[in-house]
mmCIF file of C-alpha atoms and ligand atoms in Angstrom:
data_model
loop_
_atom_site.group_PDB
_atom_site.id
_atom_site.type_symbol
_atom_site.label_atom_id
_atom_site.label_comp_id
_atom_site.label_asym_id
_atom_site.label_seq_id
_atom_site.Cartn_x
_atom_site.Cartn_y
_atom_site.Cartn_z
ATOM 1 C CA MET A 1323 79.392 122.626 91.654
ATOM 2 C CA ASN A 1324 81.710 121.024 94.303
ATOM 3 C CA ILE A 1325 83.652 117.757 94.002
ATOM 4 C CA LEU A 1326 80.924 115.709 95.804
ATOM 5 C CA GLU A 1327 78.119 116.951 93.544
ATOM 6 C CA PHE A 1328 80.500 116.665 90.445
ATOM 7 C CA LYS A 1329 81.126 112.900 91.584
ATOM 8 C CA GLU A 1330 77.238 112.250 92.245
ATOM 9 C CA LYS A 1331 76.392 113.591 88.637
ATOM 10 C CA LEU A 1332 78.496 111.526 87.149
ATOM 11 C CA ARG A 1333 77.895 108.302 89.180
ATOM 12 C CA ASN A 1334 74.098 108.902 88.181
ATOM 13 C CA LYS A 1335 75.086 109.333 84.476
ATOM 14 C CA ILE A 1336 77.140 106.042 84.619
ATOM 15 C CA GLY A 1337 74.386 104.426 86.398
ATOM 16 C CA GLU A 1338 71.882 105.080 83.749
ATOM 17 C CA LEU A 1339 74.017 102.903 81.287
ATOM 18 C CA LEU A 1340 73.848 100.078 83.697
ATOM 19 C CA SER A 1341 70.912 97.696 84.477
ATOM 20 C CA ARG A 1342 69.717 97.450 88.004
ATOM 21 C CA SER A 1343 71.355 94.091 88.498
ATOM 22 C CA GLU A 1344 75.008 95.479 86.878
ATOM 23 C CA ARG A 1345 74.637 98.372 89.521
ATOM 24 C CA GLU A 1346 73.829 96.308 92.456
ATOM 25 C CA LYS A 1347 76.867 93.907 91.585
ATOM 26 C CA ALA A 1348 79.161 97.007 91.321
ATOM 27 C CA ILE A 1349 78.045 98.443 94.671
ATOM 28 C CA ARG A 1350 78.647 95.125 96.428
ATOM 29 C CA ASP A 1351 82.183 95.184 95.089
ATOM 30 C CA HIS A 1352 85.191 95.861 96.751
ATOM 31 C CA HIS A 1353 86.220 98.536 94.385
ATOM 32 C CA ALA A 1354 83.294 100.585 96.088
ATOM 33 C CA LYS A 1355 84.315 99.968 99.571
ATOM 34 C CA ARG A 1356 87.955 100.075 100.204
ATOM 35 C CA LYS A 1357 89.825 103.058 101.301
ATOM 36 C CA PRO A 1358 92.707 104.240 98.759
ATOM 37 C CA ARG A 1359 96.481 103.190 99.956
ATOM 38 C CA PRO A 1360 99.191 105.509 100.114
ATOM 39 C CA CYS A 1361 100.289 104.600 96.472
ATOM 40 C CA GLY A 1362 96.590 105.231 95.397
ATOM 41 C CA MET A 1363 93.560 103.031 94.859
ATOM 42 C CA THR A 1364 94.612 99.624 93.796
ATOM 43 C CA ILE A 1365 92.402 98.245 90.920
ATOM 44 C CA HIS A 1366 92.196 94.680 90.223
ATOM 45 C CA THR A 1367 92.054 93.608 86.840
ATOM 46 C CA GLY A 1368 92.061 89.775 87.559
ATOM 47 C CA ILE A 1369 91.461 87.500 90.550
ATOM 48 C CA GLY A 1370 94.612 85.318 91.504
ATOM 49 C CA CYS A 1371 97.619 84.685 89.479
ATOM 50 C CA ASN A 1372 99.369 81.668 88.052
ATOM 51 C CA LEU A 1373 102.902 83.132 87.715
ATOM 52 C CA ARG A 1374 104.069 81.473 91.085
ATOM 53 C CA CYS A 1375 106.852 84.348 91.968
ATOM 54 C CA THR A 1376 108.660 82.913 94.933
ATOM 55 C CA TYR A 1377 108.467 86.288 96.838
ATOM 56 C CA CYS A 1378 104.655 86.946 96.126
ATOM 57 C CA TYR A 1379 102.275 87.342 99.127
ATOM 58 C CA ILE A 1380 98.733 86.418 97.198
ATOM 59 C CA GLU A 1381 98.605 83.079 98.586
ATOM 60 C CA ASP A 1382 99.033 84.478 102.086
ATOM 61 C CA MET A 1383 96.283 86.783 101.574
ATOM 62 C CA GLY A 1384 93.846 84.009 100.482
ATOM 63 C CA PHE A 1385 94.249 84.366 96.525
ATOM 64 C CA LYS A 1386 94.836 80.990 94.536
ATOM 65 C CA TRP A 1387 97.559 80.177 92.138
ATOM 66 C CA SER A 1388 95.236 80.548 89.309
ATOM 67 C CA ILE A 1389 94.283 83.318 87.447
ATOM 68 C CA GLU A 1390 90.954 84.828 85.874
ATOM 69 C CA PRO A 1391 89.725 88.039 84.671
ATOM 70 C CA TYR A 1392 87.863 90.223 87.011
ATOM 71 C CA PRO A 1393 83.977 89.919 87.147
ATOM 72 C CA LEU A 1394 82.965 93.243 86.681
ATOM 73 C CA ASN A 1395 82.924 95.253 82.908
ATOM 74 C CA GLY A 1396 84.721 98.603 82.599
ATOM 75 C CA LEU A 1397 81.464 100.730 83.256
ATOM 76 C CA GLN A 1398 80.828 98.774 86.421
ATOM 77 C CA LEU A 1399 84.430 99.393 87.581
ATOM 78 C CA VAL A 1400 83.836 102.901 87.129
ATOM 79 C CA TYR A 1401 80.372 103.007 88.683
ATOM 80 C CA ALA A 1402 81.908 101.033 91.791
ATOM 81 C CA LEU A 1403 84.629 103.792 92.220
ATOM 82 C CA LEU A 1404 82.059 106.441 92.067
ATOM 83 C CA SER A 1405 80.301 104.696 94.669
ATOM 84 C CA ASN A 1406 83.355 104.299 96.682
ATOM 85 C CA PRO A 1407 82.942 106.998 99.408
ATOM 86 C CA TYR A 1408 86.730 107.435 99.730
ATOM 87 C CA PHE A 1409 87.339 107.953 96.001
ATOM 88 C CA VAL A 1410 88.018 111.171 94.219
ATOM 89 C CA PRO A 1411 87.260 111.404 90.534
ATOM 90 C CA GLY A 1412 89.176 113.617 88.119
ATOM 91 C CA GLU A 1413 92.621 114.357 86.797
ATOM 92 C CA THR A 1414 93.760 115.605 90.008
ATOM 93 C CA GLY A 1415 91.959 112.922 92.056
ATOM 94 C CA THR A 1416 92.937 109.761 93.534
ATOM 95 C CA LEU A 1417 95.686 107.847 92.004
ATOM 96 C CA ILE A 1418 95.313 104.511 90.576
ATOM 97 C CA ALA A 1419 97.495 101.523 90.556
ATOM 98 C CA ILE A 1420 96.870 98.577 88.502
ATOM 99 C CA GLY A 1421 98.875 95.133 89.254
ATOM 100 C CA SER A 1422 99.051 94.562 93.073
ATOM 101 C CA VAL A 1423 97.658 91.414 93.421
ATOM 102 C CA THR A 1424 97.557 89.986 90.015
ATOM 103 C CA GLU A 1425 99.391 90.451 86.696
ATOM 104 C CA PRO A 1426 97.374 92.812 84.635
ATOM 105 C CA PHE A 1427 98.880 91.958 81.112
ATOM 106 C CA HIS A 1428 98.903 87.949 81.691
ATOM 107 C CA GLY A 1429 96.977 86.514 78.575
ATOM 108 C CA ILE A 1430 93.899 85.946 80.850
ATOM 109 C CA THR A 1431 93.519 89.293 82.110
ATOM 110 C CA LYS A 1432 95.069 91.647 79.627
ATOM 111 C CA LYS A 1433 91.586 92.428 77.830
ATOM 112 C CA LYS A 1434 90.161 93.471 81.019
ATOM 113 C CA THR A 1435 93.206 95.601 81.924
ATOM 114 C CA PHE A 1436 92.647 97.365 78.652
ATOM 115 C CA GLU A 1437 89.331 97.582 78.974
ATOM 116 C CA TYR A 1438 89.330 99.050 82.692
ATOM 117 C CA ILE A 1439 92.314 101.655 81.448
ATOM 118 C CA GLU A 1440 89.899 102.625 78.423
ATOM 119 C CA TYR A 1441 86.832 103.439 80.801
ATOM 120 C CA ILE A 1442 88.779 105.144 83.687
ATOM 121 C CA SER A 1443 90.278 107.376 81.029
ATOM 122 C CA LYS A 1444 87.218 108.130 79.118
ATOM 123 C CA TYR A 1445 84.885 108.756 82.141
ATOM 124 C CA LEU A 1446 86.960 109.519 85.319
ATOM 125 C CA ARG A 1447 90.377 110.544 83.970
ATOM 126 C CA ASN A 1448 92.337 109.950 87.054
ATOM 127 C CA PRO A 1449 96.098 109.226 86.845
ATOM 128 C CA ILE A 1450 96.815 105.439 86.053
ATOM 129 C CA GLN A 1451 99.860 103.818 86.774
ATOM 130 C CA PHE A 1452 100.367 99.993 86.181
ATOM 131 C CA SER A 1453 103.254 97.624 87.317
ATOM 132 C CA THR A 1454 103.921 94.479 84.969
ATOM 133 C CA LYS A 1455 106.347 91.765 84.247
ATOM 134 C CA MET A 1456 104.795 90.785 80.991
ATOM 135 C CA TYR A 1457 106.090 91.406 77.286
ATOM 136 C CA LEU A 1458 104.357 94.659 75.785
ATOM 137 C CA ASN A 1459 104.834 94.578 71.961
ATOM 138 C CA LYS A 1460 104.971 97.803 69.957
ATOM 139 C CA GLU A 1461 101.413 98.076 69.032
ATOM 140 C CA GLU A 1462 100.437 97.410 72.872
ATOM 141 C CA ALA A 1463 102.723 100.319 73.566
ATOM 142 C CA ARG A 1464 101.137 102.488 70.956
ATOM 143 C CA ILE A 1465 97.483 101.669 72.296
ATOM 144 C CA LEU A 1466 99.014 102.690 75.840
ATOM 145 C CA LYS A 1467 100.371 105.680 74.232
ATOM 146 C CA ASN A 1468 97.042 106.749 73.223
ATOM 147 C CA ILE A 1469 95.451 107.022 76.852
ATOM 148 C CA GLU A 1470 94.395 110.252 78.003
ATOM 149 C CA PRO A 1471 95.854 111.615 80.156
ATOM 150 C CA THR A 1472 98.795 109.408 80.034
ATOM 151 C CA ILE A 1473 99.691 106.449 81.847
ATOM 152 C CA SER A 1474 102.497 105.547 84.080
ATOM 153 C CA PRO A 1475 104.372 102.195 83.281
ATOM 154 C CA LEU A 1476 106.075 100.443 85.754
ATOM 155 C CA ILE A 1477 108.341 97.277 84.636
ATOM 156 C CA THR A 1478 109.212 94.744 87.403
ATOM 157 C CA ILE A 1479 112.750 93.698 87.232
ATOM 158 C CA VAL A 1480 114.154 92.505 90.517
ATOM 159 C CA SER A 1481 117.051 90.104 89.317
ATOM 160 C CA ILE A 1482 118.833 89.214 86.187
ATOM 161 C CA LYS A 1483 121.026 86.089 87.385
ATOM 162 C CA GLN A 1484 118.330 84.523 89.428
ATOM 163 C CA TYR A 1485 115.033 85.291 88.020
ATOM 164 C CA ARG A 1486 114.130 82.040 87.266
ATOM 165 C CA LYS A 1487 114.054 81.036 90.816
ATOM 166 C CA LEU A 1488 112.440 83.986 91.867
ATOM 167 C CA GLU A 1489 109.753 84.279 88.907
ATOM 168 C CA PRO A 1490 109.608 80.744 87.450
ATOM 169 C CA LEU A 1491 106.664 81.319 85.087
ATOM 170 C CA ALA A 1492 107.295 85.298 84.109
ATOM 171 C CA PRO A 1493 109.003 86.390 80.937
ATOM 172 C CA SER A 1494 112.681 86.863 81.091
ATOM 173 C CA PRO A 1495 114.255 90.108 82.049
ATOM 174 C CA GLU A 1496 115.550 90.565 78.504
ATOM 175 C CA LYS A 1497 111.749 90.571 77.368
ATOM 176 C CA ARG A 1498 110.999 93.130 80.109
ATOM 177 C CA PHE A 1499 114.023 95.254 78.770
ATOM 178 C CA GLU A 1500 112.305 95.126 75.486
ATOM 179 C CA THR A 1501 109.069 96.167 77.162
ATOM 180 C CA ILE A 1502 110.843 99.108 78.545
ATOM 181 C CA LYS A 1503 112.161 99.838 75.046
ATOM 182 C CA ASN A 1504 108.952 99.444 73.245
ATOM 183 C CA LEU A 1505 106.886 102.003 75.621
ATOM 184 C CA ARG A 1506 109.754 104.510 75.568
ATOM 185 C CA ASP A 1507 109.979 104.332 71.647
ATOM 186 C CA ALA A 1508 106.228 104.819 71.690
ATOM 187 C CA GLY A 1509 106.677 107.913 73.883
ATOM 188 C CA LEU A 1510 105.849 106.841 77.242
ATOM 189 C CA LYS A 1511 107.888 107.077 80.217
ATOM 190 C CA PRO A 1512 108.566 103.799 81.598
ATOM 191 C CA ILE A 1513 110.042 103.234 84.876
ATOM 192 C CA LEU A 1514 112.121 100.497 86.289
ATOM 193 C CA PHE A 1515 110.177 98.852 89.107
ATOM 194 C CA LEU A 1516 112.845 97.458 91.667
ATOM 195 C CA ARG A 1517 110.355 95.645 93.887
ATOM 196 C CA PRO A 1518 110.839 93.495 96.039
ATOM 197 C CA ILE A 1519 114.667 94.344 96.674
ATOM 198 C CA ILE A 1520 115.986 91.009 97.740
ATOM 199 C CA PRO A 1521 118.865 91.149 100.128
ATOM 200 C CA GLY A 1522 121.648 88.847 99.548
ATOM 201 C CA ILE A 1523 120.995 88.704 95.880
ATOM 202 C CA ILE A 1524 120.225 92.502 94.875
ATOM 203 C CA GLU A 1525 123.495 93.668 95.854
ATOM 204 C CA ASN A 1526 125.734 92.143 93.182
ATOM 205 C CA GLU A 1527 123.144 92.782 90.565
ATOM 206 C CA TYR A 1528 121.524 96.334 91.121
ATOM 207 C CA TYR A 1529 124.098 98.322 89.093
ATOM 208 C CA GLU A 1530 123.692 96.070 85.849
ATOM 209 C CA ILE A 1531 119.911 96.203 85.906
ATOM 210 C CA LEU A 1532 119.929 99.892 86.585
ATOM 211 C CA GLU A 1533 122.607 100.132 83.392
ATOM 212 C CA LYS A 1534 120.474 98.105 81.254
ATOM 213 C CA ALA A 1535 117.156 99.711 82.096
ATOM 214 C CA ARG A 1536 118.507 103.207 81.373
ATOM 215 C CA GLU A 1537 119.969 101.628 77.979
ATOM 216 C CA TYR A 1538 116.813 100.346 76.869
ATOM 217 C CA GLY A 1539 114.812 103.805 77.619
ATOM 218 C CA ALA A 1540 113.806 103.855 81.392
ATOM 219 C CA ILE A 1541 113.664 107.252 82.813
ATOM 220 C CA GLY A 1542 113.518 106.356 86.394
ATOM 221 C CA ILE A 1543 113.378 103.777 88.898
ATOM 222 C CA VAL A 1544 111.009 102.924 91.750
ATOM 223 C CA ALA A 1545 112.527 100.799 94.551
ATOM 224 C CA GLY A 1546 110.560 98.821 97.230
ATOM 225 C CA SER A 1547 111.406 96.547 100.137
ATOM 226 C CA LEU A 1548 110.427 92.866 100.442
ATOM 227 C CA ARG A 1549 107.581 91.528 102.661
ATOM 228 C CA VAL A 1550 107.597 88.214 103.939
ATOM 229 C CA THR A 1551 105.546 85.670 105.923
ATOM 230 C CA PRO A 1552 106.690 82.159 106.908
ATOM 231 C CA LEU A 1553 105.417 80.549 103.719
ATOM 232 C CA ILE A 1554 107.464 83.180 101.781
ATOM 233 C CA LEU A 1555 110.577 82.359 103.406
ATOM 234 C CA GLU A 1556 109.854 78.820 102.898
ATOM 235 C CA ARG A 1557 109.324 79.076 99.340
ATOM 236 C CA LEU A 1558 112.482 81.147 98.712
ATOM 237 C CA ARG A 1559 114.553 78.396 100.770
ATOM 238 C CA LYS A 1560 113.104 75.645 98.783
ATOM 239 C CA ALA A 1561 113.768 77.518 95.501
ATOM 240 C CA GLY A 1562 117.470 77.651 96.454
ATOM 241 C CA ILE A 1563 117.373 81.333 97.274
ATOM 242 C CA PRO A 1564 119.882 82.096 100.443
ATOM 243 C CA VAL A 1565 117.809 83.613 102.899
ATOM 244 C CA ASP A 1566 120.202 84.160 105.883
ATOM 245 C CA GLU A 1567 120.500 87.909 104.887
ATOM 246 C CA ILE A 1568 116.672 88.302 104.540
ATOM 247 C CA VAL A 1569 116.220 86.677 108.146
ATOM 248 C CA ARG A 1570 118.862 89.004 109.469
ATOM 249 C CA ARG A 1571 116.805 92.172 108.535
ATOM 250 C CA ILE A 1572 113.291 90.773 109.639
ATOM 251 C CA ARG A 1573 112.823 93.258 112.832
ATOM 252 C CA LYS A 1574 109.462 91.663 114.139
ATOM 253 C CA PRO A 1575 108.521 88.132 114.980
ATOM 254 C CA LEU A 1576 107.080 86.227 112.178
ATOM 255 C CA LYS A 1577 103.333 84.957 112.047
ATOM 256 C CA PRO A 1578 101.534 82.907 109.589
ATOM 257 C CA ASN A 1579 99.812 84.994 106.938
ATOM 258 C CA ILE A 1580 101.233 88.198 108.659
ATOM 259 C CA GLN A 1581 103.544 90.189 106.089
ATOM 260 C CA VAL A 1582 106.371 91.738 107.609
ATOM 261 C CA SER A 1583 108.714 94.196 105.978
ATOM 262 C CA VAL A 1584 112.641 93.331 105.461
ATOM 263 C CA ASP A 1585 114.454 96.268 106.313
ATOM 264 C CA THR A 1586 116.491 97.221 103.143
ATOM 265 C CA SER A 1587 116.412 100.939 103.642
ATOM 266 C CA ASP A 1588 120.267 101.105 103.413
ATOM 267 C CA ILE A 1589 120.425 99.101 100.214
ATOM 268 C CA LYS A 1590 117.349 101.204 98.903
ATOM 269 C CA LYS A 1591 119.140 104.557 99.259
ATOM 270 C CA GLU A 1592 122.420 103.031 97.583
ATOM 271 C CA ILE A 1593 120.391 101.761 94.607
ATOM 272 C CA LEU A 1594 118.672 105.151 94.467
ATOM 273 C CA ARG A 1595 122.018 107.124 94.703
ATOM 274 C CA THR A 1596 123.519 104.896 91.904
ATOM 275 C CA ALA A 1597 120.544 105.420 89.793
ATOM 276 C CA GLU A 1598 120.529 109.141 90.137
ATOM 277 C CA LYS A 1599 124.344 109.201 89.417
ATOM 278 C CA LEU A 1600 123.311 106.891 85.974
ATOM 279 C CA GLY A 1601 120.875 109.750 85.167
ATOM 280 C CA LEU A 1602 117.497 107.673 86.232
ATOM 281 C CA ILE A 1603 115.164 109.759 88.353
ATOM 282 C CA PRO A 1604 115.117 107.896 91.586
ATOM 283 C CA PHE A 1605 111.714 107.839 93.208
ATOM 284 C CA PRO A 1606 111.402 106.053 96.516
ATOM 285 C CA GLU A 1607 107.534 105.731 96.357
ATOM 286 C CA ALA A 1608 105.515 104.590 93.471
ATOM 287 C CA CYS A 1609 102.960 107.464 93.817
ATOM 288 C CA MET A 1610 105.673 109.963 92.896
ATOM 289 C CA ALA A 1611 106.463 108.072 89.455
ATOM 290 C CA ASN A 1612 102.698 108.404 88.982
ATOM 291 C CA ILE A 1613 102.553 112.271 89.809
ATOM 292 C CA TYR A 1614 105.644 113.008 87.937
ATOM 293 C CA THR A 1615 104.525 111.194 84.785
ATOM 294 C CA HIS A 1616 101.352 113.048 84.903
ATOM 295 C CA GLY A 1617 103.127 116.526 84.873
ATOM 296 C CA TYR A 1618 103.160 117.465 88.408
ATOM 297 C CA ILE A 1619 105.613 116.780 91.278
ATOM 298 C CA CYS A 1620 104.685 116.797 95.033
ATOM 299 C CA TRP A 1621 105.898 118.559 97.985
ATOM 300 C CA LYS A 1622 107.889 115.584 99.392
ATOM 301 C CA MET A 1623 109.631 115.291 96.095
ATOM 302 C CA ILE A 1624 111.044 118.955 96.593
ATOM 303 C CA SER A 1625 111.433 118.233 100.232
ATOM 304 C CA LYS A 1626 113.571 115.474 99.793
ATOM 305 C CA GLY A 1627 115.437 116.856 96.981
ATOM 306 C CA ILE A 1628 114.497 114.335 94.096
ATOM 307 C CA MET A 1629 112.848 117.164 92.085
ATOM 308 C CA ARG A 1630 113.365 121.094 92.058
ATOM 309 C CA LYS A 1631 110.499 123.511 91.482
ATOM 310 C CA ARG A 1632 109.674 123.906 87.993
ATOM 311 C CA GLU A 1633 110.390 120.256 86.833
ATOM 312 C CA GLY A 1634 106.726 119.726 87.098
ATOM 313 C CA LEU A 1635 103.682 121.638 88.280
ATOM 314 C CA LEU A 1636 103.510 121.878 92.018
ATOM 315 C CA PRO A 1637 100.174 123.252 93.048
ATOM 316 C CA ARG A 1638 100.107 126.331 95.179
ATOM 317 C CA LEU A 1639 98.767 125.771 98.594
ATOM 318 C CA GLU A 1640 96.236 128.302 99.776
ATOM 319 C CA THR A 1641 95.088 127.623 103.200
ATOM 320 C CA SER A 1642 91.935 130.004 102.953
ATOM 321 C CA GLU A 1643 91.104 128.106 99.903
ATOM 322 C CA ILE A 1644 91.291 124.749 101.762
ATOM 323 C CA ILE A 1645 89.025 125.979 104.683
ATOM 324 C CA ARG A 1646 86.553 127.327 102.142
ATOM 325 C CA GLU A 1647 86.444 123.987 100.241
ATOM 326 C CA ALA A 1648 86.038 122.099 103.598
ATOM 327 C CA GLU A 1649 83.115 124.385 104.672
ATOM 328 C CA GLU A 1650 81.462 123.857 101.445
ATOM 329 C CA LEU A 1651 81.278 120.178 101.805
ATOM 330 C CA GLY A 1652 79.625 120.803 105.454
ATOM 331 C CA LEU A 1653 83.153 120.271 107.457
ATOM 332 C CA ARG A 1654 84.812 122.509 109.820
ATOM 333 C CA ILE A 1655 88.559 123.021 109.852
ATOM 334 C CA ASN A 1656 89.963 123.519 113.695
ATOM 335 C CA TYR A 1657 93.600 123.266 112.734
ATOM 336 C CA LEU A 1658 95.815 123.424 109.527
ATOM 337 C CA ARG A 1659 99.068 123.676 109.140
ATOM 338 C CA LYS A 1660 101.874 122.958 107.017
ATOM 339 C CA GLU A 1661 104.976 121.378 108.213
ATOM 340 C CA ASP A 1662 108.050 120.626 105.800
ATOM 341 C CA TYR A 1663 106.244 118.414 103.147
ATOM 342 C CA LYS A 1664 103.216 117.475 105.371
ATOM 343 C CA LEU A 1665 99.852 119.196 105.895
ATOM 344 C CA LYS A 1666 98.377 118.610 109.722
ATOM 345 C CA ILE A 1667 94.741 118.864 109.810
ATOM 346 C CA ALA A 1668 92.175 119.027 112.315
ATOM 347 C CA ILE A 1669 88.572 118.603 111.111
ATOM 348 C CA THR A 1670 85.014 118.172 112.427
ATOM 349 C CA GLY A 1671 82.590 116.524 110.317
ATOM 350 C CA PRO A 1672 81.085 112.777 109.694
ATOM 351 C CA SER A 1673 84.299 110.334 109.206
ATOM 352 C CA LYS A 1674 83.656 109.120 105.823
ATOM 353 C CA LEU A 1675 83.411 112.721 104.636
ATOM 354 C CA LYS A 1676 86.490 113.545 106.481
ATOM 355 C CA TYR A 1677 88.404 110.871 104.673
ATOM 356 C CA PHE A 1678 87.241 111.777 101.553
ATOM 357 C CA PHE A 1679 88.091 115.637 102.044
ATOM 358 C CA ILE A 1680 91.610 114.646 103.102
ATOM 359 C CA GLU A 1681 91.981 112.154 100.150
ATOM 360 C CA TYR A 1682 90.781 115.306 97.944
ATOM 361 C CA ILE A 1683 93.483 118.023 99.532
ATOM 362 C CA LYS A 1684 96.077 115.261 99.294
ATOM 363 C CA CYS A 1685 95.708 114.833 95.475
ATOM 364 C CA LYS A 1686 94.708 118.133 94.231
ATOM 365 C CA TYR A 1687 97.675 119.868 96.452
ATOM 366 C CA LYS A 1688 100.258 116.880 95.933
ATOM 367 C CA ILE A 1689 100.735 116.836 99.841
ATOM 368 C CA CYS A 1690 101.068 114.263 102.540
ATOM 369 C CA VAL A 1691 98.013 115.084 104.742
ATOM 370 C CA GLN A 1692 98.282 114.033 108.343
ATOM 371 C CA GLU A 1693 94.989 114.128 110.614
ATOM 372 C CA THR A 1694 95.636 115.527 113.957
ATOM 373 C CA ARG A 1695 93.434 115.852 117.027
ATOM 374 C CA THR A 1696 96.107 117.604 119.387
ATOM 375 C CA PHE A 1697 95.790 120.964 117.570
ATOM 376 C CA LYS A 1698 99.421 121.313 117.991
HETATM 377 S S1 SF4 B 2666 102.936 88.514 88.837
HETATM 378 FE FE1 SF4 B 2666 102.735 89.538 90.873
HETATM 379 S S2 SF4 B 2666 100.659 88.739 91.428
HETATM 380 FE FE2 SF4 B 2666 101.564 87.096 90.096
HETATM 381 S S3 SF4 B 2666 102.731 85.587 91.399
HETATM 382 FE FE3 SF4 B 2666 104.216 87.114 90.607
HETATM 383 S S4 SF4 B 2666 104.397 88.798 92.064
HETATM 384 FE FE4 SF4 B 2666 102.390 87.356 92.517
#
């Protein structure tokens, strides 16, 4: 059975457990339509968020500063994902990221988040990662530890000294360090999520955050940049956060509702270098942390010197096998070449199927895939 047949069979099985109206609602949902992002398929367990972090972009995306659980049940979410033409199910399928536009362990969304995790784990088994600022107690950590295959926890801490101005309604960094400890004590591999990097603030704080995270049991760090809009800059200013350094690092003109990355590549490198010296695994990207937690490493981790072979499973790359798999799905490969940590590929076939296949080989072989039309 090829991957598409497997996906269809599983979708039919789940569909039988739902009523017609439940199925229709799932198919209409955006989880059934969106393409996965580089970090994986973002799963929303709530709509909106009321923690009002000063640097948050959800308002610019049209979400409200209020929070409610996502309207699909766990089975419907699984059905929506299996109806998504780009989603690859299975342990070596699409990475799942929970926590992008809401807080998944807020009191209002927590039950739904546990439900989604349970159903994804039971029926799909895709690698799940979550990011949170909430306090997770020992019992919750124990429940998460029992998830199979395991789960990748990212705990967000971006400042200790200025957190009240940046995250006025979130639990204190101290509680989040305790979350790291509870997760580690339960046997999980918690990772510090230092995102967004806020220039002008983080320079004086990162060492302390890294040291404390390691002391409480974090095994690594994911660092990531800040994205701003005119609204976010205004909120930061009003909260009393110095924005000169942020503004100095913006490389594109600001426009309403358009998120622009703040160039903090130099600070990020420095943070990751220091983290490594302190004994934390320095992941430049969240997807790497998810892959690593699930026992694998990717070709980019090797190329960038983050991991050595044998520190995780690195799938063998057989071009003849990839060509065979493409043909089985009715696709034709015109060009295929591995260049450093990237696989360059030119394929002929229907566009949704091509995208699905690219996602499939990216996840299965743990390699960045770049579609090319030039055959060069
Ligand atoms: S917790 Fe996340 S989603 Fe909620 S306001 Fe803060 S940054 Fe935004």
